[in-house]
PDB file of C-alpha atoms and ligand atoms in Angstrom:
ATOM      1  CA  UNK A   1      22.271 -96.937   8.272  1.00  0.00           C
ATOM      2  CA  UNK A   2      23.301 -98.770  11.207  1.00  0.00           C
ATOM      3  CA  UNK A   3      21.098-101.025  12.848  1.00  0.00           C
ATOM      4  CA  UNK A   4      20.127-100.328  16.647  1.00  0.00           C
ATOM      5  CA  UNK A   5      20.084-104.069  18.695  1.00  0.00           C
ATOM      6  CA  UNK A   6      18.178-103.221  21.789  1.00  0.00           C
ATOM      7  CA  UNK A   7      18.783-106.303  23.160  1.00  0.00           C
ATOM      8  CA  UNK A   8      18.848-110.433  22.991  1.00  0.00           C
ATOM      9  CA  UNK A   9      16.906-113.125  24.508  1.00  0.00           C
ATOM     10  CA  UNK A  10      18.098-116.444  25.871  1.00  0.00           C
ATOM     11  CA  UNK A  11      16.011-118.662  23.414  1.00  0.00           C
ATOM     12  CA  UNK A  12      18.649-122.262  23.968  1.00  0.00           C
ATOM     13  CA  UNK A  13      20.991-122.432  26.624  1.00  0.00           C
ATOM     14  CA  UNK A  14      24.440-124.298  27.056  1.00  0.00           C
ATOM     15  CA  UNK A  15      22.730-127.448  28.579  1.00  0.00           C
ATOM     16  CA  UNK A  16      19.667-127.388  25.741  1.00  0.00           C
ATOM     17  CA  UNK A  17      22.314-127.378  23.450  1.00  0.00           C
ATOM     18  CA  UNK A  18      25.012-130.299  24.107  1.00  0.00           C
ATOM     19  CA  UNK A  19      21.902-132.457  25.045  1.00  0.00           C
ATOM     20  CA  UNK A  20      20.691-131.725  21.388  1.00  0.00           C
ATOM     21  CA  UNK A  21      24.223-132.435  20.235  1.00  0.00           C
ATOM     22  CA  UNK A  22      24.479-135.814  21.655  1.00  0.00           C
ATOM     23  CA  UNK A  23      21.174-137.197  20.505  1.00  0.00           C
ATOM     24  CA  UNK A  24      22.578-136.293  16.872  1.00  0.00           C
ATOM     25  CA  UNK A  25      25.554-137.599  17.453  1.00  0.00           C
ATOM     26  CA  UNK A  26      23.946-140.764  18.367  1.00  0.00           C
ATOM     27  CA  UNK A  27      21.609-140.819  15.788  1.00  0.00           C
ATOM     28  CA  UNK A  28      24.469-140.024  13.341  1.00  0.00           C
ATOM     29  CA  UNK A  29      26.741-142.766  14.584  1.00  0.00           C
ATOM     30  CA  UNK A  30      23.835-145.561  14.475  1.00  0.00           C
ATOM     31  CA  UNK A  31      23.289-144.366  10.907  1.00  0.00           C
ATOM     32  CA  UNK A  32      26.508-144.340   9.717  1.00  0.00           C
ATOM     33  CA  UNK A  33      27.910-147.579  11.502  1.00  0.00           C
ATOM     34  CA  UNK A  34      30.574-149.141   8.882  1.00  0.00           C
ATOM     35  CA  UNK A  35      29.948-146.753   6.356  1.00  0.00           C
ATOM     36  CA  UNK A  36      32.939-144.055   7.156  1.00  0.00           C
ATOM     37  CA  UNK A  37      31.091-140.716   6.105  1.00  0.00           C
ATOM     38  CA  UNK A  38      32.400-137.268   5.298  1.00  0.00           C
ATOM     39  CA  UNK A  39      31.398-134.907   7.183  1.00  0.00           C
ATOM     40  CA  UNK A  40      31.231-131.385   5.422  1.00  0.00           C
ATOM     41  CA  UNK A  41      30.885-128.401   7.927  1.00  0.00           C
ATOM     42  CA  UNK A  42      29.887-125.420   6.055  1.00  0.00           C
ATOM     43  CA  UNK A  43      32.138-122.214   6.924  1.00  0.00           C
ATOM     44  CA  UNK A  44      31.782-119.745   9.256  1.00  0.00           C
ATOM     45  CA  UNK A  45      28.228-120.713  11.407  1.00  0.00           C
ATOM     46  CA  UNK A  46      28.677-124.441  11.700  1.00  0.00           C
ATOM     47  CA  UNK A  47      32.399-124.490  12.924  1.00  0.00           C
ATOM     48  CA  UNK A  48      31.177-124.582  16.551  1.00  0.00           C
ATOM     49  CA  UNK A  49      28.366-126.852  16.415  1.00  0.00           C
ATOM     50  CA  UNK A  50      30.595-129.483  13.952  1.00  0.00           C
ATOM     51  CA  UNK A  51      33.016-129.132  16.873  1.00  0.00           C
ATOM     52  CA  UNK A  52      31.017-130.214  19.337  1.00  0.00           C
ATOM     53  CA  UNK A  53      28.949-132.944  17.171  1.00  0.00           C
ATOM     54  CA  UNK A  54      31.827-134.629  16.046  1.00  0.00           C
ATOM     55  CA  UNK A  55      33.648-135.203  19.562  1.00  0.00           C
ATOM     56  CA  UNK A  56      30.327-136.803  20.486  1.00  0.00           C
ATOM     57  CA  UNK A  57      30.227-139.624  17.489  1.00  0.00           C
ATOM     58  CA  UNK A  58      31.508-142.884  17.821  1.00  0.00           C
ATOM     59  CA  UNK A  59      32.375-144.237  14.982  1.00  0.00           C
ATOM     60  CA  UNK A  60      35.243-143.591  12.399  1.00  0.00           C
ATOM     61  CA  UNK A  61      34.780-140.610   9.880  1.00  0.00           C
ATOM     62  CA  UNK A  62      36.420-137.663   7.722  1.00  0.00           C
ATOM     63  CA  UNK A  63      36.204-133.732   8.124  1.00  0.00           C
ATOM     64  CA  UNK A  64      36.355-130.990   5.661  1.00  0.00           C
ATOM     65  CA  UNK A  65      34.839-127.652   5.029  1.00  0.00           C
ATOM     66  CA  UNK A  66      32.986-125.518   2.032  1.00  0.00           C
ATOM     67  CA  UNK A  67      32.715-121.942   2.823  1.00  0.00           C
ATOM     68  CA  UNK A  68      29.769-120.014   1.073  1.00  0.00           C
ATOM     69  CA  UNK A  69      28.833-116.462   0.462  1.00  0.00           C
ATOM     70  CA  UNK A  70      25.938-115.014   0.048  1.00  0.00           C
ATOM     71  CA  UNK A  71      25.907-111.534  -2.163  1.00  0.00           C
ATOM     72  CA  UNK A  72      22.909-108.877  -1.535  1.00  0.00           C
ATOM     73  CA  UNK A  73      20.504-109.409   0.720  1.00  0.00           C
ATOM     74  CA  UNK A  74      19.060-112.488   1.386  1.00  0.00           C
ATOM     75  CA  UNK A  75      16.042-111.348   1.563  1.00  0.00           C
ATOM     76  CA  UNK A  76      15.666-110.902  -1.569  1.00  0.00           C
ATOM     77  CA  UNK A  77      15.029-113.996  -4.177  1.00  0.00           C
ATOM     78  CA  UNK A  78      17.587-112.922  -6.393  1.00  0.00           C
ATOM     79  CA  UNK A  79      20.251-113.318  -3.431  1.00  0.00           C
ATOM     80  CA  UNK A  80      23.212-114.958  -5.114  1.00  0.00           C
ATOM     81  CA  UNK A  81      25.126-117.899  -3.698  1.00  0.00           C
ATOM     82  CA  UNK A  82      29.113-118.582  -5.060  1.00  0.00           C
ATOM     83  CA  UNK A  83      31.341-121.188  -2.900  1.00  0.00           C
ATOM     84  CA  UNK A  84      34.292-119.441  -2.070  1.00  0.00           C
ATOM     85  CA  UNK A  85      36.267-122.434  -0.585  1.00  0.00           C
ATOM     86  CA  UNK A  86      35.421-126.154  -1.960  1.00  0.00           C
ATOM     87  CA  UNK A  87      35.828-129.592   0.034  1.00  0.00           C
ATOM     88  CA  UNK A  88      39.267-130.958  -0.933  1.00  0.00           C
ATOM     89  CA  UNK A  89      38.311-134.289   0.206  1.00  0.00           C
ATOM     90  CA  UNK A  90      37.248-136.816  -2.958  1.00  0.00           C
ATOM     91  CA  UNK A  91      33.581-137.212  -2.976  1.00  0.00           C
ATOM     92  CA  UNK A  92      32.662-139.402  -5.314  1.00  0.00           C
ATOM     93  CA  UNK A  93      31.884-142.361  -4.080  1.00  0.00           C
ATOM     94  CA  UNK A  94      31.747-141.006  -0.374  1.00  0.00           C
ATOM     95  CA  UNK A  95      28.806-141.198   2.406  1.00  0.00           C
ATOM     96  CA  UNK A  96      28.462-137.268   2.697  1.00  0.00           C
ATOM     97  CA  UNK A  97      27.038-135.477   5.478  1.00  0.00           C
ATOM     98  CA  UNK A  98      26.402-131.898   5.345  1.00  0.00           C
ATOM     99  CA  UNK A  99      26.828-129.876   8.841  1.00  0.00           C
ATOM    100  CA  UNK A 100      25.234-126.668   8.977  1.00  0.00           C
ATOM    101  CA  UNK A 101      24.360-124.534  11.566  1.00  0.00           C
ATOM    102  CA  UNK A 102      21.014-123.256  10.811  1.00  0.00           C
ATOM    103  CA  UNK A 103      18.987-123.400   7.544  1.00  0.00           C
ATOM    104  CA  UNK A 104      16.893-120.017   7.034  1.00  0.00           C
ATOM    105  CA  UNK A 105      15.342-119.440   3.617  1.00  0.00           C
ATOM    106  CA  UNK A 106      16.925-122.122   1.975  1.00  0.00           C
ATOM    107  CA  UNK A 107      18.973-121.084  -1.045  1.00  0.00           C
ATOM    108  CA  UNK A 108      22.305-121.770   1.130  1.00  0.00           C
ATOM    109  CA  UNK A 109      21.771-124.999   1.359  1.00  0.00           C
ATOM    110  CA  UNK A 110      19.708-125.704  -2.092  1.00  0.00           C
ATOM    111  CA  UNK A 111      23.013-124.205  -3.805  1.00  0.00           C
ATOM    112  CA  UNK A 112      25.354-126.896  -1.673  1.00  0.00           C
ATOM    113  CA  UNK A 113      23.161-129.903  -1.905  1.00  0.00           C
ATOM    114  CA  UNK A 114      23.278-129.392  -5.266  1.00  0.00           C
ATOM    115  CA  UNK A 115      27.247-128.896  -5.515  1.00  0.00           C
ATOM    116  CA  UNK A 116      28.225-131.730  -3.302  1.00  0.00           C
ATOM    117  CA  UNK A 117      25.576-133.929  -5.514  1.00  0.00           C
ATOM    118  CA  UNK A 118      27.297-133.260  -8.994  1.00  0.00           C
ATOM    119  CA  UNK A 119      30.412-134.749  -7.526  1.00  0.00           C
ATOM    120  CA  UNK A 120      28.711-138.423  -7.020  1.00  0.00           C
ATOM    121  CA  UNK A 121      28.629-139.020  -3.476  1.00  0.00           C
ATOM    122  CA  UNK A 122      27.491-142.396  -2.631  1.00  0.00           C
ATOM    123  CA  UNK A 123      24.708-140.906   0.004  1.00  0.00           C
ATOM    124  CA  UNK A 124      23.985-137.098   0.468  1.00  0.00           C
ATOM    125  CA  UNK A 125      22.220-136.315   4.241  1.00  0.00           C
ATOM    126  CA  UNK A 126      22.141-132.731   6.040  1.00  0.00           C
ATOM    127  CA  UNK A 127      22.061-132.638   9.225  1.00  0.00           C
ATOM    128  CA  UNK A 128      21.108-128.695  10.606  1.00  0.00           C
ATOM    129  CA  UNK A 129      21.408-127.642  14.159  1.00  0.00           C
ATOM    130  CA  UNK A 130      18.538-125.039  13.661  1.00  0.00           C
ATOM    131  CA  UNK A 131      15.751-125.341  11.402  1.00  0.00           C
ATOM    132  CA  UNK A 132      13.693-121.663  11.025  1.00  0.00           C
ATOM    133  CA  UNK A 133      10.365-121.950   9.116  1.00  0.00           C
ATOM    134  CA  UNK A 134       9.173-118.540   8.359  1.00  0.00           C
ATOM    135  CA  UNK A 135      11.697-116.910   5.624  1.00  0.00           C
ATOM    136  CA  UNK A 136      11.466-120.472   3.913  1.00  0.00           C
ATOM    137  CA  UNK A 137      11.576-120.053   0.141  1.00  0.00           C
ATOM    138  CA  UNK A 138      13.002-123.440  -0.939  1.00  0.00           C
ATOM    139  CA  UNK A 139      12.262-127.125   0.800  1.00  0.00           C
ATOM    140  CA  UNK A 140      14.926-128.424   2.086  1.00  0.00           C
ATOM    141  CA  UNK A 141      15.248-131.865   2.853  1.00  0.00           C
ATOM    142  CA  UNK A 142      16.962-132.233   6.607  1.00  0.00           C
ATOM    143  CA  UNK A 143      17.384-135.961   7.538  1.00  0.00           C
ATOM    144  CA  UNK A 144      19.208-134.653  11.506  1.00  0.00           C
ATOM    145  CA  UNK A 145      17.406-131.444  12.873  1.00  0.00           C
ATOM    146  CA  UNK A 146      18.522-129.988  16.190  1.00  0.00           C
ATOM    147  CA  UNK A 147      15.686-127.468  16.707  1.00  0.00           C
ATOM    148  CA  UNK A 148      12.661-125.905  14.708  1.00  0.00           C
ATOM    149  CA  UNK A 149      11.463-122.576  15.361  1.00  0.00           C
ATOM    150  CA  UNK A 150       9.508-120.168  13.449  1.00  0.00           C
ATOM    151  CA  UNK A 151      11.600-116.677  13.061  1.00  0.00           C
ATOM    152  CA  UNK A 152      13.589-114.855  15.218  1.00  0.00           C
ATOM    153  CA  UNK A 153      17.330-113.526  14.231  1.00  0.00           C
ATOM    154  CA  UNK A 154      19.084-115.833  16.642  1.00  0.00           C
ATOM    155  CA  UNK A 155      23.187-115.556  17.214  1.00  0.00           C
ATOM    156  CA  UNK A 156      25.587-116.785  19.308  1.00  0.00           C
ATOM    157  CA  UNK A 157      27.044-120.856  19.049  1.00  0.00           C
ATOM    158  CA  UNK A 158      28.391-120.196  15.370  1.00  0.00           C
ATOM    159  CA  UNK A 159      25.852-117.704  14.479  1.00  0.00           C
ATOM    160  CA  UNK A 160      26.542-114.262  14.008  1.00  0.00           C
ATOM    161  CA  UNK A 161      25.114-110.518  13.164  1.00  0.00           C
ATOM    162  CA  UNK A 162      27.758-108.709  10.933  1.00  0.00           C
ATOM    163  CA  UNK A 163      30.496-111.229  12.629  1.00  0.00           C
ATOM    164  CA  UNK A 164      29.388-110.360  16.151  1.00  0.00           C
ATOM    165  CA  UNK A 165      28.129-112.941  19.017  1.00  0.00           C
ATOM    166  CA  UNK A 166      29.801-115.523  16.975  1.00  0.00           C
ATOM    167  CA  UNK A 167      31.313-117.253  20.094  1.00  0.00           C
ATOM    168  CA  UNK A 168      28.910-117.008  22.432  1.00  0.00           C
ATOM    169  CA  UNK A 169      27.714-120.511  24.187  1.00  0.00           C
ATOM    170  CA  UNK A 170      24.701-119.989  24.201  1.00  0.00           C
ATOM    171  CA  UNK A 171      21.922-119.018  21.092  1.00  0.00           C
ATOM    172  CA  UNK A 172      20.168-115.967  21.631  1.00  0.00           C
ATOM    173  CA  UNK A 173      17.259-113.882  19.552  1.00  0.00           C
ATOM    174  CA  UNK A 174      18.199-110.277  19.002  1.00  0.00           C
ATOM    175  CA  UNK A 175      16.013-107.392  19.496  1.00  0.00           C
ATOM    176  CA  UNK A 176      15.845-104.740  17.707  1.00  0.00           C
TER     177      UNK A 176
HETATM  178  C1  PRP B 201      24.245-118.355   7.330  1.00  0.00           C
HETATM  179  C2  PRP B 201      24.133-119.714   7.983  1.00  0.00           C
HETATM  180  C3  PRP B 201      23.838-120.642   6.850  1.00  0.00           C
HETATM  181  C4  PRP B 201      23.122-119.751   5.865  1.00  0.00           C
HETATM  182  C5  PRP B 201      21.665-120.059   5.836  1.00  0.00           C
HETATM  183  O1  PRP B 201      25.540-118.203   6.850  1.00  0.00           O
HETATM  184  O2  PRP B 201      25.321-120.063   8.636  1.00  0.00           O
HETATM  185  O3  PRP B 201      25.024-121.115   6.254  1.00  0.00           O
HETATM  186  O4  PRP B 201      23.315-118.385   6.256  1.00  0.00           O
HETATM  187  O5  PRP B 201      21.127-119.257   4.851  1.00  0.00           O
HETATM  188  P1  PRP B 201      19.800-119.433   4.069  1.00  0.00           P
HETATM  189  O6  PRP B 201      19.010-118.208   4.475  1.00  0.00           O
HETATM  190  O7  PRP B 201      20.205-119.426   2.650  1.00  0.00           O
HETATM  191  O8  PRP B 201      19.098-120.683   4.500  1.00  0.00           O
HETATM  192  P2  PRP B 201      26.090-116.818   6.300  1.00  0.00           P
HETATM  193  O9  PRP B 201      25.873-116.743   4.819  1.00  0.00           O
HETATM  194  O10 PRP B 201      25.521-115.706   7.122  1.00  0.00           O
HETATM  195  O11 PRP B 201      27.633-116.980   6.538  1.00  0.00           O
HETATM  196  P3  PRP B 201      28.428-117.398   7.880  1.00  0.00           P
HETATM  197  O12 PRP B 201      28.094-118.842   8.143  1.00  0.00           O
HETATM  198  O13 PRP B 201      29.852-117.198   7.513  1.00  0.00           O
HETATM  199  O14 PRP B 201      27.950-116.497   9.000  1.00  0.00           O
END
């Protein structure tokens, strides 16, 4: 059945946003200084926020991407996590930073902390644009958050509903 949105709310606009971005980028490139990290954005919801992140950081580092899926509905504990892309990049070794664009209940990212940690990185960090409490089923460690909130099903900057809003500047909670 298809879903009715009634509408969206503004929840972080443009400005919130790059101002958010920069502090992590700062943070990330104090961190980091002389260490030459990997920085893993995690395909589709991060591309736009790894975008903007990584034109803000100052010091030297590597890019590549790991795209997930999730099968079923997540909101179920069984949902089922396979990587459908890996990083081609050599890990072990490596200062890795994970990229992602918002971490909901947790298995996403408990399933790719996990991967990346099997191959031996050196250091293993995530940084997450958007931190949402209220689905949580897993803890996640996140060393760079952008923003916590409780709940909401926000889109736009990365994040989509059934691959719409994707591009939007902006983040936005949909109504329903
Ligand atoms: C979303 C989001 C995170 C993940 C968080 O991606 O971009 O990667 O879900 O999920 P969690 O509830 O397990 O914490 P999605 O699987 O929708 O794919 P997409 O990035 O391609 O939109």
């Amino acid at each position: 059945m298809a879903v009715e949105i009634k509408g969206k709310r503004l929840v972080f606009t443009r400005e919130q946003i790059a101002d958010k971005v920069s502090t992590l980028a700062q943070q990330i490139s104090q961190d980091y200084q002389g260490k030459n990290p990997i920085l893993i954005g995690v395909l589709k919801g991060a591309f736009m926020f790894l975008a903007d992140l990584t034109r803000h950081i100052s010091i030297p580092f590597k890019i590549d991407f790991v795209r997930v899926a999730s099968y079923g509905a997540k909101d179920y504990s069984t949902g089922e996590i396979k990587l459908t892309k890996d990083v081609e990049l050599p890990i072990k070794g490596e200062h890795v930073l994970i990229v992602e664009d918002i971490v909901d209940i947790g298995y996403t990212l408990r399933f790719l902390l996990d991967h990346i940690a099997a191959k031996g990185p050196k250091s293993l960090k995530l940084c997450a644009l958007i931190n949402k409490l209220e689905r949580r089923k897993v803890e996640i460690p996140i060393d760079y958050v952008g923003f916590t909130l409780d709940k909401g099903f926000l889109v736009g900057y990365g994040l989509d509903f059934n691959e719409m809003f994707r591009c939007l500047p902006e983040i936005y909670e949909l109504i329903f």
